XYZ file of C-alpha atoms in Angstrom:
640
model
C 72.360 15.002 -80.424
C 73.716 18.533 -80.779
C 74.181 20.707 -77.709
C 71.042 22.760 -77.216
C 72.932 26.054 -77.186
C 74.212 25.520 -80.735
C 71.439 23.378 -82.213
C 69.593 24.716 -85.249
C 66.228 26.421 -84.974
C 63.071 25.113 -86.608
C 62.743 26.663 -90.058
C 60.210 29.469 -89.587
C 59.625 32.449 -91.878
C 60.356 35.833 -90.309
C 59.983 39.280 -91.842
C 62.607 41.981 -92.438
C 64.579 43.096 -89.396
C 65.987 46.549 -90.116
C 65.313 50.168 -89.282
C 66.317 53.718 -90.077
C 68.114 54.952 -86.957
C 69.216 58.476 -86.142
C 71.037 59.459 -82.965
C 70.574 63.187 -82.393
C 72.983 65.532 -80.668
C 70.513 66.079 -77.805
C 70.654 62.391 -76.902
C 67.351 61.429 -78.561
C 67.317 58.313 -80.742
C 64.801 58.042 -83.594
C 63.978 54.618 -85.055
C 61.585 53.563 -87.844
C 61.278 50.243 -89.685
C 62.563 50.206 -93.245
C 59.721 47.853 -94.233
C 56.662 50.032 -95.037
C 53.307 49.103 -93.568
C 51.162 47.423 -96.192
C 47.423 47.869 -96.749
C 44.949 46.590 -94.194
C 41.143 46.649 -93.781
C 39.380 49.706 -92.390
C 37.153 47.628 -90.080
C 38.454 44.768 -87.966
C 35.564 42.379 -88.613
C 36.444 42.350 -92.321
C 38.705 39.468 -91.311
C 35.675 37.553 -90.063
C 33.778 38.227 -93.284
C 36.751 36.995 -95.286
C 37.129 33.657 -93.526
C 33.379 33.075 -93.314
C 33.425 33.295 -97.105
C 36.622 31.337 -97.787
C 36.591 28.758 -94.949
C 33.095 28.763 -93.417
C 33.455 25.300 -91.866
C 36.870 25.926 -90.249
C 36.769 26.125 -86.447
C 37.446 29.632 -85.161
C 36.838 29.195 -81.409
C 36.567 26.249 -79.030
C 35.834 26.003 -75.324
C 35.242 23.034 -73.076
C 31.770 22.619 -71.626
C 31.315 23.817 -68.054
C 32.660 21.402 -65.469
C 35.427 20.732 -62.988
C 38.739 22.116 -64.257
C 41.344 19.490 -65.020
C 38.725 16.897 -66.019
C 38.216 15.786 -69.609
C 35.139 17.469 -71.110
C 33.901 17.840 -74.708
C 34.743 20.954 -76.721
C 32.069 23.376 -77.865
C 33.113 24.924 -81.180
C 32.235 27.856 -83.421
C 33.084 27.830 -87.115
C 33.765 31.010 -89.035
C 30.453 30.696 -90.834
C 28.504 30.182 -87.605
C 30.358 33.060 -85.966
C 29.458 35.573 -88.670
C 25.801 34.471 -88.671
C 25.517 34.902 -84.904
C 27.470 38.160 -84.976
C 24.908 39.637 -87.380
C 22.045 38.569 -85.094
C 23.677 40.027 -82.000
C 24.571 43.214 -83.855
C 20.923 43.683 -84.759
C 19.898 43.183 -81.127
C 22.355 45.881 -80.049
C 21.194 48.276 -82.734
C 17.614 47.701 -81.596
C 18.659 48.869 -78.127
C 20.459 51.910 -79.560
C 23.907 51.099 -78.236
C 26.626 53.532 -79.356
C 29.954 55.030 -78.317
C 28.018 57.007 -75.722
C 26.196 53.847 -74.597
C 28.695 51.016 -75.250
C 28.675 47.337 -74.337
C 30.441 46.472 -71.063
C 31.555 42.883 -70.342
C 32.216 41.813 -66.743
C 33.042 38.112 -67.159
C 36.061 36.393 -68.666
C 36.908 34.608 -71.907
C 34.054 32.624 -73.450
C 32.325 31.949 -76.758
C 29.589 34.423 -75.813
C 32.193 37.045 -74.887
C 33.827 36.702 -78.317
C 30.523 36.815 -80.201
C 29.352 39.927 -78.391
C 32.691 41.655 -78.903
C 32.725 41.018 -82.639
C 29.043 41.886 -83.004
C 29.476 45.254 -81.312
C 32.597 46.078 -83.319
C 30.917 44.969 -86.555
C 28.383 47.805 -86.366
C 30.586 50.466 -84.782
C 29.614 49.964 -81.138
C 32.588 50.001 -78.732
C 33.009 47.120 -76.307
C 34.614 47.503 -72.878
C 35.835 44.229 -71.319
C 36.430 44.753 -67.589
C 38.683 42.558 -65.478
C 36.590 39.907 -63.669
C 38.818 40.399 -60.629
C 37.349 43.889 -60.212
C 33.991 42.171 -59.608
C 34.952 38.926 -57.911
C 37.718 40.034 -55.534
C 36.437 43.393 -54.311
C 33.225 43.249 -52.216
C 32.570 46.913 -52.999
C 33.315 46.535 -56.743
C 34.790 50.036 -56.603
C 36.661 49.777 -59.902
C 33.587 48.429 -61.657
C 31.648 51.423 -60.358
C 34.375 53.746 -61.666
C 34.225 52.047 -65.054
C 30.431 52.357 -65.189
C 30.660 56.077 -64.443
C 33.234 56.554 -67.190
C 31.388 54.475 -69.807
C 27.653 55.017 -69.140
C 27.020 51.645 -70.853
C 23.851 50.773 -72.730
C 24.214 47.056 -71.907
C 26.211 45.031 -69.363
C 27.017 41.359 -69.974
C 27.992 38.723 -67.423
C 28.105 35.032 -68.264
C 26.954 33.918 -64.805
C 24.502 36.202 -63.028
C 24.928 34.396 -59.709
C 28.710 34.904 -59.679
C 28.522 38.595 -60.624
C 25.352 39.524 -58.736
C 27.108 41.302 -55.884
C 29.232 43.386 -58.237
C 26.231 44.271 -60.406
C 24.147 45.313 -57.425
C 27.012 47.405 -56.077
C 28.187 49.057 -59.275
C 25.784 48.816 -62.223
C 23.016 51.451 -62.203
C 19.535 49.857 -62.048
C 18.448 51.463 -65.328
C 21.232 49.739 -67.309
C 19.998 46.518 -69.019
C 21.717 43.253 -68.104
C 22.468 40.322 -70.396
C 23.172 36.889 -68.863
C 23.823 33.369 -70.114
C 22.725 31.745 -66.859
C 21.924 32.632 -63.274
C 20.170 35.740 -62.033
C 20.654 38.951 -60.095
C 18.240 39.439 -57.164
C 15.800 42.255 -57.786
C 17.022 42.864 -61.351
C 15.502 41.716 -64.614
C 17.890 40.488 -67.297
C 17.919 39.627 -70.976
C 18.747 36.048 -71.903
C 21.668 35.454 -74.256
C 19.954 32.707 -76.255
C 16.992 34.979 -76.959
C 19.342 37.846 -77.760
C 21.296 35.820 -80.319
C 18.033 34.695 -81.970
C 17.270 38.259 -83.140
C 16.714 38.217 -86.943
C 19.200 40.548 -88.661
C 18.007 43.234 -91.055
C 19.685 45.442 -93.632
C 20.454 47.853 -90.774
C 23.388 45.621 -89.814
C 25.125 45.987 -93.172
C 24.345 49.707 -93.326
C 25.904 50.199 -89.884
C 28.928 48.089 -90.823
C 29.482 50.169 -93.955
C 29.804 53.282 -91.780
C 32.652 51.794 -89.700
C 36.006 53.401 -90.533
C 39.497 53.653 -89.118
C 38.659 56.259 -86.488
C 35.601 54.357 -85.230
C 36.140 53.291 -81.642
C 36.393 49.503 -81.382
C 37.196 49.030 -77.708
C 37.775 50.718 -74.398
C 40.513 48.851 -72.531
C 41.073 49.798 -68.927
C 44.516 50.282 -67.449
C 45.308 48.552 -64.174
C 44.671 51.664 -62.109
C 47.247 50.654 -59.460
C 47.875 54.246 -58.419
C 44.627 55.921 -59.558
C 41.228 55.116 -61.031
C 41.514 52.938 -64.171
C 41.652 54.908 -67.419
C 39.695 53.810 -70.510
C 42.192 53.576 -73.364
C 40.534 54.233 -76.730
C 41.285 51.475 -79.281
C 40.126 52.311 -82.800
C 39.575 49.983 -85.745
C 42.642 51.512 -87.414
C 44.745 50.638 -84.376
C 43.627 46.998 -84.377
C 43.868 46.515 -88.145
C 47.253 48.216 -88.469
C 48.592 46.304 -85.476
C 47.743 42.914 -86.948
C 49.271 43.929 -90.282
C 52.454 44.923 -88.435
C 52.484 41.549 -86.737
C 51.977 39.637 -89.979
C 54.897 41.463 -91.622
C 57.183 40.521 -88.739
C 55.862 36.935 -88.576
C 54.720 35.998 -92.116
C 54.530 32.283 -91.257
C 51.159 33.106 -89.674
C 49.719 33.719 -93.142
C 50.812 30.323 -94.508
C 50.103 28.195 -91.427
C 46.839 29.280 -89.761
C 47.693 29.695 -86.073
C 46.363 27.274 -83.479
C 46.517 28.625 -79.929
C 45.708 27.100 -76.561
C 45.451 30.383 -74.742
C 44.498 31.621 -71.269
C 45.510 35.284 -71.504
C 42.473 37.402 -70.532
C 40.607 39.342 -73.210
C 40.186 42.436 -71.071
C 43.951 42.759 -71.453
C 45.535 43.943 -74.683
C 47.836 40.912 -75.075
C 44.990 38.395 -74.909
C 42.065 40.295 -76.391
C 43.841 42.311 -79.083
C 47.026 40.464 -79.973
C 46.186 36.788 -79.495
C 42.491 36.702 -80.379
C 43.236 39.199 -83.144
C 46.017 37.223 -84.796
C 43.852 34.090 -84.825
C 41.009 35.979 -86.530
C 43.252 37.917 -88.906
C 44.982 34.749 -90.140
C 42.058 32.316 -90.163
C 43.292 30.211 -87.267
C 41.729 28.473 -84.279
C 41.765 29.479 -80.628
C 41.144 26.922 -77.921
C 40.074 28.918 -74.876
C 42.153 27.679 -71.951
C 40.542 28.164 -68.552
C 43.762 27.228 -66.791
C 46.348 29.566 -65.280
C 50.157 29.414 -64.935
C 49.924 28.360 -61.282
C 50.456 24.969 -59.625
C 46.689 24.553 -59.162
C 45.554 26.110 -62.446
C 48.047 24.262 -64.622
C 46.034 21.018 -64.624
C 43.508 22.429 -67.101
C 46.232 23.812 -69.387
C 48.064 20.467 -69.415
C 44.823 18.644 -70.198
C 44.238 20.924 -73.167
C 47.806 20.707 -74.466
C 47.688 16.915 -74.386
C 44.809 17.131 -76.887
C 45.723 20.177 -78.970
C 49.166 20.802 -80.449
C 49.681 24.593 -80.706
C 51.532 26.299 -83.536
C 52.544 29.159 -81.248
C 52.651 29.850 -77.529
C 52.104 33.347 -76.201
C 52.547 33.431 -72.445
C 54.148 35.196 -69.518
C 57.526 33.991 -68.202
C 55.946 32.192 -65.256
C 53.589 30.311 -67.574
C 56.444 29.017 -69.708
C 58.472 28.129 -66.636
C 55.675 26.005 -65.148
C 54.975 24.330 -68.512
C 58.669 23.549 -69.022
C 58.919 21.874 -65.618
C 55.964 19.618 -66.503
C 57.389 18.801 -69.947
C 60.671 17.895 -68.272
C 58.866 15.046 -66.479
C 56.426 14.065 -69.252
C 57.802 12.891 -72.597
C 54.374 12.492 -74.187
C 53.431 16.051 -73.254
C 56.557 17.605 -74.751
C 56.216 15.492 -77.909
C 52.717 16.898 -78.388
C 53.621 20.509 -77.536
C 56.705 20.653 -79.755
C 55.217 18.672 -82.661
C 54.215 21.685 -84.785
C 55.271 24.597 -82.586
C 56.689 27.446 -84.665
C 57.113 30.210 -82.095
C 57.273 30.978 -78.394
C 56.534 34.629 -77.712
C 57.487 35.756 -74.224
C 54.966 38.363 -73.063
C 57.271 39.858 -70.452
C 60.769 41.307 -70.412
C 62.120 39.250 -67.536
C 62.223 35.696 -68.914
C 64.925 33.929 -66.874
C 67.817 32.532 -68.895
C 67.490 29.213 -67.082
C 63.954 28.804 -68.484
C 65.142 29.578 -72.017
C 67.910 26.996 -71.708
C 65.536 24.338 -70.354
C 63.017 24.863 -73.170
C 65.813 24.718 -75.753
C 67.166 21.483 -74.287
C 63.760 19.815 -74.178
C 62.973 20.842 -77.762
C 66.284 19.519 -79.086
C 65.790 16.227 -77.237
C 62.241 15.922 -78.604
C 62.252 17.234 -82.190
C 65.956 17.736 -82.898
C 65.879 21.537 -83.077
C 65.167 24.598 -81.013
C 61.886 26.513 -81.283
C 62.370 30.216 -82.047
C 61.652 32.291 -78.963
C 61.101 35.981 -79.519
C 60.136 39.070 -77.606
C 58.862 42.592 -78.062
C 57.542 45.626 -76.271
C 54.152 47.256 -76.427
C 51.269 48.418 -74.286
C 47.533 48.932 -74.179
C 47.987 52.303 -75.855
C 49.764 50.695 -78.859
C 47.184 47.926 -79.459
C 49.784 46.377 -78.299
C 52.440 45.243 -80.829
C 55.092 47.935 -81.273
C 58.738 46.852 -80.977
C 59.772 43.361 -82.016
C 62.811 41.098 -81.945
C 61.519 38.691 -84.597
C 64.693 36.661 -84.873
C 65.800 33.332 -83.400
C 68.441 33.536 -80.708
C 66.552 35.916 -78.432
C 68.205 36.777 -75.131
C 66.503 38.022 -71.983
C 65.634 41.704 -72.146
C 66.123 42.158 -75.894
C 63.067 43.824 -77.482
C 64.335 44.575 -81.014
C 63.267 47.214 -83.533
C 60.031 49.070 -84.386
C 57.350 47.216 -86.343
C 56.441 48.430 -89.834
C 54.649 51.778 -89.864
C 55.643 52.774 -86.337
C 58.083 55.463 -85.253
C 59.943 55.164 -81.965
C 61.762 57.957 -80.184
C 64.016 57.442 -77.168
C 64.105 60.577 -75.032
C 66.412 61.214 -72.050
C 64.419 61.275 -68.793
C 66.680 61.410 -65.773
C 69.372 58.828 -66.362
C 67.186 56.714 -68.692
C 65.817 56.819 -72.222
C 62.014 56.780 -72.337
C 60.342 54.902 -75.214
C 57.807 57.028 -77.106
C 55.563 55.948 -79.999
C 53.906 57.541 -83.031
C 51.932 55.732 -85.746
C 48.576 54.277 -86.834
C 48.419 51.797 -83.939
C 48.787 54.430 -81.200
C 45.721 55.470 -79.198
C 44.201 58.915 -79.741
C 43.739 59.203 -75.974
C 41.569 58.264 -73.010
C 37.778 58.180 -73.126
C 36.179 61.289 -71.617
C 39.495 62.437 -70.123
C 40.897 65.035 -72.551
C 42.803 66.640 -69.684
C 45.235 63.709 -69.794
C 46.385 64.371 -73.376
C 49.116 66.941 -72.594
C 50.661 64.493 -70.166
C 50.260 61.484 -72.475
C 51.790 62.995 -75.630
C 54.853 65.149 -76.183
C 55.093 68.192 -78.439
C 55.662 65.988 -81.525
C 52.612 63.807 -80.742
C 54.710 60.862 -79.598
C 53.018 58.843 -76.862
C 55.000 58.753 -73.626
C 55.115 55.090 -72.587
C 56.935 55.267 -69.250
C 59.077 52.324 -70.410
C 62.814 52.695 -70.814
C 65.172 51.121 -73.348
C 68.807 51.315 -74.413
C 70.648 50.393 -77.592
C 72.103 46.905 -77.282
C 75.286 48.183 -78.913
C 75.677 51.969 -79.441
C 78.325 51.261 -82.076
C 75.868 49.057 -83.997
C 72.358 50.496 -83.501
C 70.865 48.066 -86.038
C 71.068 45.316 -83.407
C 68.093 46.968 -81.757
C 66.965 47.776 -78.244
C 67.096 46.225 -74.815
C 64.381 46.824 -72.209
C 65.579 48.982 -69.319
C 62.653 48.806 -66.901
C 59.858 51.181 -66.010
C 60.847 54.750 -65.279
C 58.160 54.989 -62.584
C 59.480 51.880 -60.789
C 63.008 53.225 -60.438
C 63.807 55.227 -57.344
C 66.605 57.052 -55.568
C 68.419 56.045 -52.421
C 68.778 58.676 -49.718
C 72.181 59.467 -51.231
C 70.501 60.542 -54.479
C 71.755 57.415 -56.329
C 69.264 56.009 -58.859
C 68.311 52.335 -58.595
C 67.449 50.432 -61.788
C 64.762 48.123 -60.393
C 64.608 45.864 -63.469
C 68.320 45.057 -63.407
C 68.385 44.444 -59.645
C 65.395 42.138 -59.904
C 66.818 40.251 -62.897
C 70.140 39.654 -61.139
C 68.395 38.466 -57.985
C 66.123 36.080 -59.884
C 68.959 34.638 -61.978
C 70.283 32.732 -58.945
C 66.934 32.247 -57.210
C 65.077 29.969 -59.609
C 63.308 27.618 -59.186
C 62.903 28.331 -55.465
C 61.666 31.918 -55.697
C 58.508 32.945 -57.556
C 59.379 36.657 -57.622
C 60.923 39.524 -55.680
C 60.070 43.160 -55.080
C 62.895 45.678 -54.763
C 62.663 48.078 -51.816
C 64.846 50.937 -50.623
C 63.396 54.232 -51.815
C 64.731 57.133 -49.688
C 66.849 54.658 -47.678
C 70.579 54.027 -47.629
C 70.513 50.451 -48.946
C 68.531 47.916 -50.962
C 66.365 45.055 -49.789
C 63.993 42.501 -51.297
C 60.564 41.206 -50.394
C 60.723 37.560 -51.492
C 57.832 35.294 -52.528
C 58.869 31.642 -52.451
C 57.880 29.200 -55.182
C 56.474 25.693 -54.518
C 59.882 24.257 -55.422
C 61.291 25.783 -52.240
C 59.679 22.872 -50.381
C 62.538 20.717 -51.706
C 64.919 22.743 -49.533
C 63.025 21.890 -46.352
C 64.592 19.670 -43.686
C 63.031 17.107 -41.300
C 63.861 19.437 -38.398
C 61.520 22.027 -39.863
C 58.536 19.704 -40.108
C 55.371 21.435 -38.970
C 56.768 24.959 -39.207
C 56.196 27.567 -41.907
C 58.389 27.171 -44.969
C 59.807 30.658 -44.435
C 61.217 29.491 -41.088
C 62.494 26.061 -42.125
C 66.238 25.567 -41.404
C 66.971 24.330 -44.929
C 65.179 27.255 -46.535
C 66.988 29.644 -44.190
C 70.390 28.218 -45.125
C 69.648 28.598 -48.828
C 68.278 32.127 -48.382
C 71.331 33.300 -46.459
C 73.701 31.926 -49.091
C 71.647 33.451 -51.894
C 71.672 36.857 -50.191
C 75.380 36.656 -49.430
C 76.060 35.933 -53.087
C 73.960 38.907 -54.205
C 75.719 41.218 -51.769
C 79.180 39.979 -52.723
C 78.610 40.568 -56.441
C 77.079 44.026 -56.040
C 79.282 46.814 -57.336
C 77.781 49.720 -55.395
C 74.838 50.947 -53.369
C 72.592 51.058 -56.466
C 72.745 47.285 -56.987
C 74.042 45.712 -53.767
C 71.220 43.888 -51.972
C 71.876 43.794 -48.225
C 68.702 42.330 -46.749
C 65.725 40.189 -47.722
C 62.426 39.189 -46.120
C 60.582 35.970 -46.918
C 56.865 36.611 -47.333
C 54.445 34.297 -45.508
C 51.446 35.534 -47.490
C 51.374 35.167 -51.307
C 50.686 38.243 -53.440
C 47.012 39.220 -53.561
C 45.200 39.952 -56.797
C 42.422 41.560 -54.798
C 44.851 44.090 -53.320
C 46.218 44.848 -56.774
C 49.538 43.128 -56.064
C 49.095 40.804 -59.038
C 48.235 41.795 -62.568
C 45.899 39.652 -64.667
C 48.959 38.175 -66.358
C 50.240 36.934 -63.006
C 53.158 39.355 -62.672
C 53.831 41.424 -59.572
C 52.846 45.073 -59.386
C 55.925 46.516 -57.695
C 54.308 49.719 -56.439
C 51.167 47.978 -55.188
C 53.149 45.377 -53.210
C 55.285 48.035 -51.536
C 52.182 50.028 -50.618
C 50.186 47.069 -49.319
C 53.134 45.729 -47.307
C 54.525 48.970 -45.930
C 54.838 47.406 -42.452
C 56.925 44.558 -43.884
C 59.183 47.059 -45.648
C 59.750 48.840 -42.329
C 60.523 45.516 -40.668
C 62.898 44.573 -43.482
C 65.119 47.562 -42.887
C 64.652 47.676 -39.103
C 65.245 43.975 -38.698
C 62.259 43.604 -36.393
C 58.464 43.787 -36.222
C 56.284 44.705 -33.277
C 59.350 45.180 -31.134
C 60.749 41.668 -31.666
C 63.117 39.994 -34.095
C 61.472 38.766 -37.272
C 62.971 35.421 -38.264
C 61.942 36.015 -41.879
C 64.518 38.816 -42.266
C 68.061 38.074 -43.413
C 71.054 40.426 -43.522
C 74.090 39.938 -45.741
C 77.222 38.803 -43.932
C 80.539 40.572 -44.400
C 82.236 37.268 -45.194
C 79.831 35.253 -47.301
C 79.980 31.475 -47.489
C 82.538 30.335 -50.047
C 80.074 27.879 -51.543
C 78.264 29.567 -54.470
C 74.489 29.499 -54.223
C 74.221 28.034 -57.720
C 75.961 24.873 -56.553
C 73.583 24.656 -53.603
C 70.672 25.102 -56.010
C 71.881 22.195 -58.112
C 72.156 19.906 -55.088
C 68.756 20.889 -53.722
C 67.023 20.546 -57.086
C 68.378 17.066 -57.578
């Protein structure tokens, strides 16, 4: 068996990887793909019409029947033919109620067959749909962000799959005159339309007339930003954006057109990666999506594993934590990894911070199972780019590499402080934010490039064709009291490189201070570090965990080259990050700014070394003479 690091990759067709690159005297870098963007439909549901005609009996969507997660339950399925027929009925029902861009469809609940049908039906006749994060309803008793969204949208119809689950949010945030649509349950004091009756509406010629009027500039969706520092903004997504974006993707990954994609996917549809990219690429290429109600967490993974034992995916699109958890299970389960790798063509890492140790583990397991590595690739995009924008569609991806612009898109790197901000221009870029024209001057520069807030650098300035490397978020970086800039992404990546698998994530602190520290969230694997002496005490105070933490911190401090990257103190967090407080995004990643804001007292304690006047045993300070034993060796012993 060949070593995993040099083993061949599975033979997968990738598109051209080249760009016109110009480095200007003012420090700006202009990049554009040499491959021109090919033709694409003007309306996104043309893909549905195509497959309903060519493959009407092929399964488009599948979801398990309602029941306890992690238990085997039958799949409910929708074929392409059935989907189009129901879409036309639902579209007629919406037209009857005079929904429009001024009175769009708002969706409160998560991924489901009904959610997909309503989305496609609205888009089919030019009615925008606004999927809203379920966490806004379920984790906030006041539903304040839902109320903000309702004020921005003035919806003509609000859908929730389960009226009982969303009743409190609806009563708090949805005006009483707005009609409700439910699959089951009820909302006290509010009448509601029933989904089954809604979908039984006979379609008329009005549906096809309305569809014929849909064009590239027709609004398809409003996708809300996270709103971690302000009220969520409604990003306008047009049909041109969605259609162009999927064409860009197909030109970078042409294997999707010859092997219809099969996904087992949990990424939420109110987010651009799940609802635009993943659901879109399945529809565009005539594939099948199995809706996964699991999550990349120790508790939520049971449902995902159940699904993957039945369905072999052709591609996996997930966040780094999701792949890490899956890889650990495959490491212990030969049957699972045989199934997962059997026809897997691609692993797309939806996050820039995939640890190298996870990449190496996945490579090793694939080589042991199918004799080759599975191409793992990466890119960069955002809600405002629909999202696919920059892509490293080549095997041999390394952490942080994001590649070159997709076909049809221009990228400009502009000096901002000591970084280069990524800016976009092209058919997949948003025209702006719904009912907030005052934000346009801030969002776009003088050449109509969208300011992303992301930073990137050339991998090799002497060979620009190698592409770009992600360089963090400009807004996350900060200055020490000395005026020295701190690159948060690089500090975090270096800290995590030696911390896995015992640390879930870290948050970098130190703005306006003289040194750097970390707030540390332990992973379940940290329990393997615990000692008998610590039995009954919190994991953050266990002697074994404390020994490992001190050695890890000492190693970080010893390898730091200056105040901008030398970590001198860490605090172990007793409480996990809270989605309700905005500390977690819907993809499961940490919101750096939100964590620092919500845990301001912990940050003070981290740098003071005490809380409430007493020593906090969760705080560690780097020693001047660190232990000679490298933390990586300690990791190996503990993991075994």
